[in-house]
Amino acid sequence: MGANTIIIICIIIIIFSSTTRPWPCVHGSDIKENDSLDNYLYQYALNNIQNPHTGTVYNVPLPANLSGAELSFIRLRTRSLLRNGANHTPYFTLPPGTIPVPYTKRLDIVYQNLGNWSSSYYYVPYHTLVTPVTGFLAYDSNVSSTNYGPLDFILFWKDPIVARFPNLSKSGNEARCVRFDADGSTEFSNVTEGNSCAVSKQGHFAVVVPKRQYKERANTRVIEVVGSVVGLLALVMIVVGGVVGYDKWVRKRRMAKMDGLSEVNVALDTIWIGRSRMPYAAAAGRTFPVIQNRYVR
């Protein structure tokens, strides 16, 4: 027994021992399990593949009501997935160290490409799909298992799962990766090199861009906000300028009034004291001091 085998067995034992209680299955809200598209495609693949061989990829032809979509199926051993990862489709790469949770010895992976049906099943508010919606879901291949429903994954080595979009043309700076969760929520991330998205969970994925109307509305809103701020600043400047101008006008008017009063009053005489000219009041205009004891009787 090699060292790699021992490590793999130890990891599996650790994972198995940490999942002693059943993990909850992820389902969409208000969607019956038997009526969901994912479960339908999985059951359709099982019904059309008799005794699938482990490690073999099966391209399953879909009925006419889903023409344009693609469906692939593969059954893998967990230790093979843990050791080698999975790269059986041009759309997804699962790295080594990927472990299903709850643990199972074998698992079925269903790959989907909804093609022209993407917008019928998935919608992102204020965005437009620029790629088909692709997805992958893993199931316990043991049909008698109590872990019915999609499995989850643990990325033991922390390397991400890569979702690729080979038909994506120029993505531009506005393009974003989006992941659709089973509960209807969405998660956004950046498009990486090679028109791909780095993800950590299974699910459905696509690339979206903002709608033109929404973008124009956002730009209009920005213009309105900037215009309002500029207008408010201009109004404040006008008010401040008016207050300052009025204050100057009041001061000027007050000074003019004082100058007029000074011209009406009698000017004082002036005398020279040394080299300085100083105002001088004539004796006739002065009030002379009076000795107080003059009034004493």
Tab-separated table of C-alpha atoms in Angstrom:
chain	number	residue	atom	x	y	z
A	1	MET	CA	0.000	0.000	0.000
A	2	GLY	CA	1.561	3.306	-1.135
A	3	ALA	CA	1.846	6.474	0.855
A	4	ASN	CA	-0.692	8.256	-1.369
A	5	THR	CA	-3.265	5.527	-0.725
A	6	ILE	CA	-2.771	5.809	3.037
A	7	ILE	CA	-3.238	9.583	2.878
A	8	ILE	CA	-6.409	9.204	0.831
A	9	ILE	CA	-7.853	6.634	3.239
A	10	CYS	CA	-7.066	8.873	6.220
A	11	ILE	CA	-8.762	11.853	4.592
A	12	ILE	CA	-11.836	9.785	3.764
A	13	ILE	CA	-12.041	8.474	7.332
A	14	ILE	CA	-11.800	12.029	8.689
A	15	ILE	CA	-14.523	13.298	6.385
A	16	PHE	CA	-16.754	10.307	7.075
A	17	SER	CA	-16.360	10.672	10.807
A	18	SER	CA	-17.225	14.384	10.634
A	19	THR	CA	-20.555	13.676	8.919
A	20	THR	CA	-22.207	11.349	11.407
A	21	ARG	CA	-25.519	13.130	10.988
A	22	PRO	CA	-27.337	13.631	7.692
A	23	TRP	CA	-26.647	16.845	5.845
A	24	PRO	CA	-29.662	18.799	4.661
A	25	CYS	CA	-30.438	18.732	0.960
A	26	VAL	CA	-30.574	21.982	-0.917
A	27	HIS	CA	-33.823	22.618	-2.758
A	28	GLY	CA	-35.385	25.656	-4.312
A	29	SER	CA	-38.175	27.343	-2.393
A	30	ASP	CA	-41.729	26.515	-3.508
A	31	ILE	CA	-40.444	23.937	-6.021
A	32	LYS	CA	-41.428	20.307	-5.641
A	33	GLU	CA	-38.503	17.919	-5.819
A	34	ASN	CA	-39.996	15.712	-8.543
A	35	ASP	CA	-40.937	18.720	-10.645
A	36	SER	CA	-37.589	20.481	-10.552
A	37	LEU	CA	-35.575	20.612	-13.741
A	38	ASP	CA	-32.415	19.280	-12.105
A	39	ASN	CA	-34.070	16.183	-10.709
A	40	TYR	CA	-35.878	15.616	-13.980
A	41	LEU	CA	-32.615	15.699	-15.947
A	42	TYR	CA	-30.907	13.365	-13.484
A	43	GLN	CA	-33.742	10.847	-13.613
A	44	TYR	CA	-33.891	11.187	-17.396
A	45	ALA	CA	-30.178	10.361	-17.648
A	46	LEU	CA	-30.532	7.326	-15.381
A	47	ASN	CA	-33.497	6.057	-17.382
A	48	ASN	CA	-31.614	6.354	-20.675
A	49	ILE	CA	-28.322	4.813	-19.522
A	50	GLN	CA	-28.409	1.146	-18.676
A	51	ASN	CA	-25.755	0.057	-16.174
A	52	PRO	CA	-23.412	3.048	-16.545
A	53	HIS	CA	-19.708	2.214	-16.367
A	54	THR	CA	-17.639	4.066	-13.790
A	55	GLY	CA	-15.411	6.704	-15.390
A	56	THR	CA	-17.286	6.811	-18.711
A	57	VAL	CA	-18.871	10.035	-19.947
A	58	TYR	CA	-22.329	9.662	-21.493
A	59	ASN	CA	-23.829	12.383	-23.674
A	60	VAL	CA	-27.560	11.999	-23.214
A	61	PRO	CA	-29.868	13.181	-26.043
A	62	LEU	CA	-32.726	15.233	-24.683
A	63	PRO	CA	-36.372	15.198	-25.791
A	64	ALA	CA	-37.716	17.633	-28.363
A	65	ASN	CA	-39.153	19.964	-25.746
A	66	LEU	CA	-35.568	20.635	-24.558
A	67	SER	CA	-33.900	20.786	-27.965
A	68	GLY	CA	-30.832	23.017	-27.900
A	69	ALA	CA	-29.828	21.965	-24.389
A	70	GLU	CA	-27.027	19.507	-23.583
A	71	LEU	CA	-26.800	16.836	-20.901
A	72	SER	CA	-23.786	14.733	-19.868
A	73	PHE	CA	-23.483	12.091	-17.180
A	74	ILE	CA	-20.548	10.388	-15.473
A	75	ARG	CA	-20.233	8.053	-12.506
A	76	LEU	CA	-17.025	8.347	-10.479
A	77	ARG	CA	-15.374	6.772	-7.475
A	78	THR	CA	-14.818	9.264	-4.707
A	79	ARG	CA	-11.169	8.290	-4.303
A	80	SER	CA	-10.629	8.930	-8.023
A	81	LEU	CA	-12.221	12.364	-7.718
A	82	LEU	CA	-10.144	13.063	-4.624
A	83	ARG	CA	-6.914	12.028	-6.324
A	84	ASN	CA	-7.365	13.251	-9.906
A	85	GLY	CA	-10.254	15.670	-9.891
A	86	ALA	CA	-12.667	15.679	-12.834
A	87	ASN	CA	-12.225	17.245	-16.261
A	88	HIS	CA	-14.726	15.449	-18.460
A	89	THR	CA	-16.466	18.419	-20.051
A	90	PRO	CA	-15.293	21.638	-21.719
A	91	TYR	CA	-17.319	23.634	-19.211
A	92	PHE	CA	-16.063	22.517	-15.795
A	93	THR	CA	-12.900	21.341	-14.063
A	94	LEU	CA	-13.035	19.922	-10.547
A	95	PRO	CA	-9.587	20.043	-8.909
A	96	PRO	CA	-7.896	17.193	-7.025
A	97	GLY	CA	-8.925	17.185	-3.391
A	98	THR	CA	-12.638	17.526	-4.179
A	99	ILE	CA	-14.634	15.504	-1.650
A	100	PRO	CA	-18.421	14.960	-1.718
A	101	VAL	CA	-20.393	15.728	1.411
A	102	PRO	CA	-22.088	13.664	2.741
A	103	TYR	CA	-19.447	11.096	1.915
A	104	THR	CA	-20.281	8.384	-0.605
A	105	LYS	CA	-18.110	5.777	-2.315
A	106	ARG	CA	-19.500	6.584	-5.752
A	107	LEU	CA	-21.210	9.645	-7.095
A	108	ASP	CA	-23.017	10.656	-10.259
A	109	ILE	CA	-22.181	14.027	-11.790
A	110	VAL	CA	-24.686	15.584	-14.166
A	111	TYR	CA	-23.399	18.344	-16.458
A	112	GLN	CA	-25.932	20.704	-18.031
A	113	ASN	CA	-25.853	23.319	-20.761
A	114	LEU	CA	-29.293	24.859	-21.071
A	115	GLY	CA	-28.484	26.629	-24.329
A	116	ASN	CA	-31.380	28.706	-25.648
A	117	TRP	CA	-33.494	27.624	-22.668
A	118	SER	CA	-31.275	29.533	-20.238
A	119	SER	CA	-33.379	32.690	-20.041
A	120	SER	CA	-36.525	30.603	-19.559
A	121	TYR	CA	-35.251	29.155	-16.286
A	122	TYR	CA	-32.799	31.751	-14.950
A	123	TYR	CA	-33.047	35.511	-14.661
A	124	VAL	CA	-30.827	38.187	-13.116
A	125	PRO	CA	-32.548	41.537	-12.413
A	126	TYR	CA	-31.145	44.454	-14.443
A	127	HIS	CA	-28.736	42.119	-16.277
A	128	THR	CA	-28.616	40.230	-19.569
A	129	LEU	CA	-27.218	36.738	-20.062
A	130	VAL	CA	-24.355	36.738	-22.578
A	131	THR	CA	-23.632	33.006	-22.224
A	132	PRO	CA	-25.823	29.941	-21.829
A	133	VAL	CA	-26.410	28.771	-18.283
A	134	THR	CA	-24.243	25.751	-17.516
A	135	GLY	CA	-24.312	23.672	-14.384
A	136	PHE	CA	-23.156	20.543	-12.638
A	137	LEU	CA	-24.757	18.648	-9.788
A	138	ALA	CA	-23.501	15.586	-7.926
A	139	TYR	CA	-25.688	12.806	-6.528
A	140	ASP	CA	-25.086	9.700	-4.476
A	141	SER	CA	-25.031	6.840	-7.011
A	142	ASN	CA	-26.395	4.448	-4.386
A	143	VAL	CA	-30.113	4.717	-5.134
A	144	SER	CA	-30.980	3.167	-1.762
A	145	SER	CA	-29.024	5.837	0.113
A	146	THR	CA	-30.834	8.203	2.473
A	147	ASN	CA	-28.694	11.069	1.109
A	148	TYR	CA	-31.100	11.742	-1.731
A	149	GLY	CA	-30.625	15.056	-3.476
A	150	PRO	CA	-27.599	17.018	-4.671
A	151	LEU	CA	-24.394	16.552	-2.722
A	152	ASP	CA	-22.108	19.331	-1.633
A	153	PHE	CA	-18.342	19.515	-2.067
A	154	ILE	CA	-15.371	20.252	0.153
A	155	LEU	CA	-12.261	21.538	-1.653
A	156	PHE	CA	-9.580	19.981	0.518
A	157	TRP	CA	-6.619	21.699	-1.191
A	158	LYS	CA	-8.508	25.006	-1.523
A	159	ASP	CA	-8.071	25.029	-5.315
A	160	PRO	CA	-11.243	26.431	-6.906
A	161	ILE	CA	-13.596	24.741	-9.305
A	162	VAL	CA	-13.282	26.348	-12.739
A	163	ALA	CA	-16.371	27.098	-14.811
A	164	ARG	CA	-15.403	27.881	-18.419
A	165	PHE	CA	-17.363	29.649	-21.145
A	166	PRO	CA	-15.560	28.842	-24.409
A	167	ASN	CA	-18.151	30.589	-26.580
A	168	LEU	CA	-17.862	33.898	-24.763
A	169	SER	CA	-16.546	36.608	-27.078
A	170	LYS	CA	-15.141	39.830	-25.674
A	171	SER	CA	-16.379	39.980	-22.127
A	172	GLY	CA	-15.352	43.577	-21.387
A	173	ASN	CA	-15.057	45.176	-17.993
A	174	GLU	CA	-18.788	45.016	-17.286
A	175	ALA	CA	-19.126	41.226	-17.571
A	176	ARG	CA	-19.608	39.360	-14.304
A	177	CYS	CA	-19.813	35.713	-13.369
A	178	VAL	CA	-23.021	34.742	-11.625
A	179	ARG	CA	-23.863	31.607	-9.680
A	180	PHE	CA	-27.501	30.611	-9.241
A	181	ASP	CA	-28.175	28.903	-5.929
A	182	ALA	CA	-31.008	26.449	-5.379
A	183	ASP	CA	-32.829	28.914	-3.111
A	184	GLY	CA	-33.048	31.490	-5.909
A	185	SER	CA	-30.220	33.717	-4.699
A	186	THR	CA	-27.318	34.794	-6.893
A	187	GLU	CA	-23.610	35.286	-6.247
A	188	PHE	CA	-21.427	37.534	-8.411
A	189	SER	CA	-17.699	37.276	-9.076
A	190	ASN	CA	-15.187	38.522	-11.624
A	191	VAL	CA	-14.487	36.867	-14.958
A	192	THR	CA	-10.952	35.485	-14.853
A	193	GLU	CA	-8.463	34.840	-17.632
A	194	GLY	CA	-9.650	32.475	-20.323
A	195	ASN	CA	-13.321	33.441	-19.998
A	196	SER	CA	-13.701	31.393	-16.844
A	197	CYS	CA	-15.029	31.763	-13.319
A	198	ALA	CA	-13.478	30.460	-10.108
A	199	VAL	CA	-16.170	28.937	-7.886
A	200	SER	CA	-16.290	26.887	-4.710
A	201	LYS	CA	-19.705	25.225	-4.980
A	202	GLN	CA	-21.762	23.286	-7.441
A	203	GLY	CA	-24.773	24.862	-9.083
A	204	HIS	CA	-25.549	26.772	-12.259
A	205	PHE	CA	-23.362	29.488	-13.755
A	206	ALA	CA	-23.399	32.127	-16.474
A	207	VAL	CA	-21.837	35.435	-17.502
A	208	VAL	CA	-24.018	38.546	-17.432
A	209	VAL	CA	-23.712	42.242	-18.281
A	210	PRO	CA	-25.850	45.168	-17.051
A	211	LYS	CA	-28.841	45.988	-19.220
A	212	ARG	CA	-28.483	49.101	-21.361
A	213	GLN	CA	-31.657	50.679	-19.971
A	214	TYR	CA	-30.506	50.117	-16.404
A	215	LYS	CA	-27.071	51.527	-17.197
A	216	GLU	CA	-28.568	54.616	-18.842
A	217	ARG	CA	-30.902	55.037	-15.877
A	218	ALA	CA	-27.947	54.816	-13.499
A	219	ASN	CA	-25.995	57.360	-15.575
A	220	THR	CA	-29.011	59.682	-15.606
A	221	ARG	CA	-29.268	59.367	-11.847
A	222	VAL	CA	-25.591	60.278	-11.474
A	223	ILE	CA	-26.078	63.313	-13.720
A	224	GLU	CA	-29.095	64.388	-11.670
A	225	VAL	CA	-27.176	64.089	-8.410
A	226	VAL	CA	-24.167	65.987	-9.772
A	227	GLY	CA	-26.440	68.682	-11.231
A	228	SER	CA	-28.259	69.062	-7.929
A	229	VAL	CA	-24.997	69.451	-6.029
A	230	VAL	CA	-23.643	72.000	-8.518
A	231	GLY	CA	-26.931	73.934	-8.452
A	232	LEU	CA	-26.960	73.978	-4.657
A	233	LEU	CA	-23.380	75.266	-4.549
A	234	ALA	CA	-24.239	77.973	-7.086
A	235	LEU	CA	-27.262	79.024	-5.008
A	236	VAL	CA	-25.137	79.203	-1.864
A	237	MET	CA	-22.555	81.335	-3.678
A	238	ILE	CA	-25.292	83.679	-4.950
A	239	VAL	CA	-26.752	84.066	-1.460
A	240	VAL	CA	-23.332	84.681	0.087
A	241	GLY	CA	-22.487	87.176	-2.647
A	242	GLY	CA	-25.786	88.982	-2.090
A	243	VAL	CA	-25.216	89.212	1.669
A	244	VAL	CA	-21.674	90.514	1.201
A	245	GLY	CA	-22.822	93.042	-1.420
A	246	TYR	CA	-25.673	94.264	0.771
A	247	ASP	CA	-23.309	94.696	3.716
A	248	LYS	CA	-20.933	96.747	1.567
A	249	TRP	CA	-23.823	98.883	0.310
A	250	VAL	CA	-25.027	99.557	3.876
A	251	ARG	CA	-21.511	100.522	4.961
A	252	LYS	CA	-21.061	102.810	1.989
A	253	ARG	CA	-24.418	104.489	2.571
A	254	ARG	CA	-23.613	105.006	6.259
A	255	MET	CA	-20.251	106.612	5.403
A	256	ALA	CA	-21.917	108.890	2.864
A	257	LYS	CA	-24.443	110.014	5.479
A	258	MET	CA	-21.669	110.762	7.962
A	259	ASP	CA	-19.800	112.781	5.338
A	260	GLY	CA	-22.944	114.813	4.669
A	261	LEU	CA	-23.405	115.583	8.339
A	262	SER	CA	-19.793	116.670	8.660
A	263	GLU	CA	-20.230	119.140	5.817
A	264	VAL	CA	-23.313	120.695	7.477
A	265	ASN	CA	-21.588	121.292	10.842
A	266	VAL	CA	-19.406	124.361	11.453
A	267	ALA	CA	-15.802	123.683	10.741
A	268	LEU	CA	-13.280	124.344	13.503
A	269	ASP	CA	-10.566	126.932	13.138
A	270	THR	CA	-7.036	125.765	12.904
A	271	ILE	CA	-3.811	127.097	14.341
A	272	TRP	CA	-0.212	126.207	13.828
A	273	ILE	CA	1.704	124.825	16.744
A	274	GLY	CA	5.209	124.502	15.664
A	275	ARG	CA	5.059	122.659	12.358
A	276	SER	CA	1.732	120.949	13.091
A	277	ARG	CA	-1.657	122.266	12.115
A	278	MET	CA	-4.276	121.532	14.733
A	279	PRO	CA	-8.015	122.319	15.137
A	280	TYR	CA	-8.850	125.315	17.322
A	281	ALA	CA	-12.186	126.445	18.725
A	282	ALA	CA	-12.746	130.152	18.992
A	283	ALA	CA	-13.379	131.651	22.396
A	284	ALA	CA	-16.872	132.612	21.448
A	285	GLY	CA	-17.861	129.079	20.961
A	286	ARG	CA	-16.399	127.712	24.130
A	287	THR	CA	-18.007	127.251	27.546
A	288	PHE	CA	-15.697	128.625	30.158
A	289	PRO	CA	-15.279	126.916	33.508
A	290	VAL	CA	-17.122	128.361	36.477
A	291	ILE	CA	-15.818	128.315	39.999
A	292	GLN	CA	-18.276	126.414	42.138
A	293	ASN	CA	-17.911	128.580	45.282
A	294	ARG	CA	-19.320	131.420	43.292
A	295	TYR	CA	-22.758	129.978	43.859
A	296	VAL	CA	-22.240	129.399	47.534
A	297	ARG	CA	-24.119	131.847	49.772
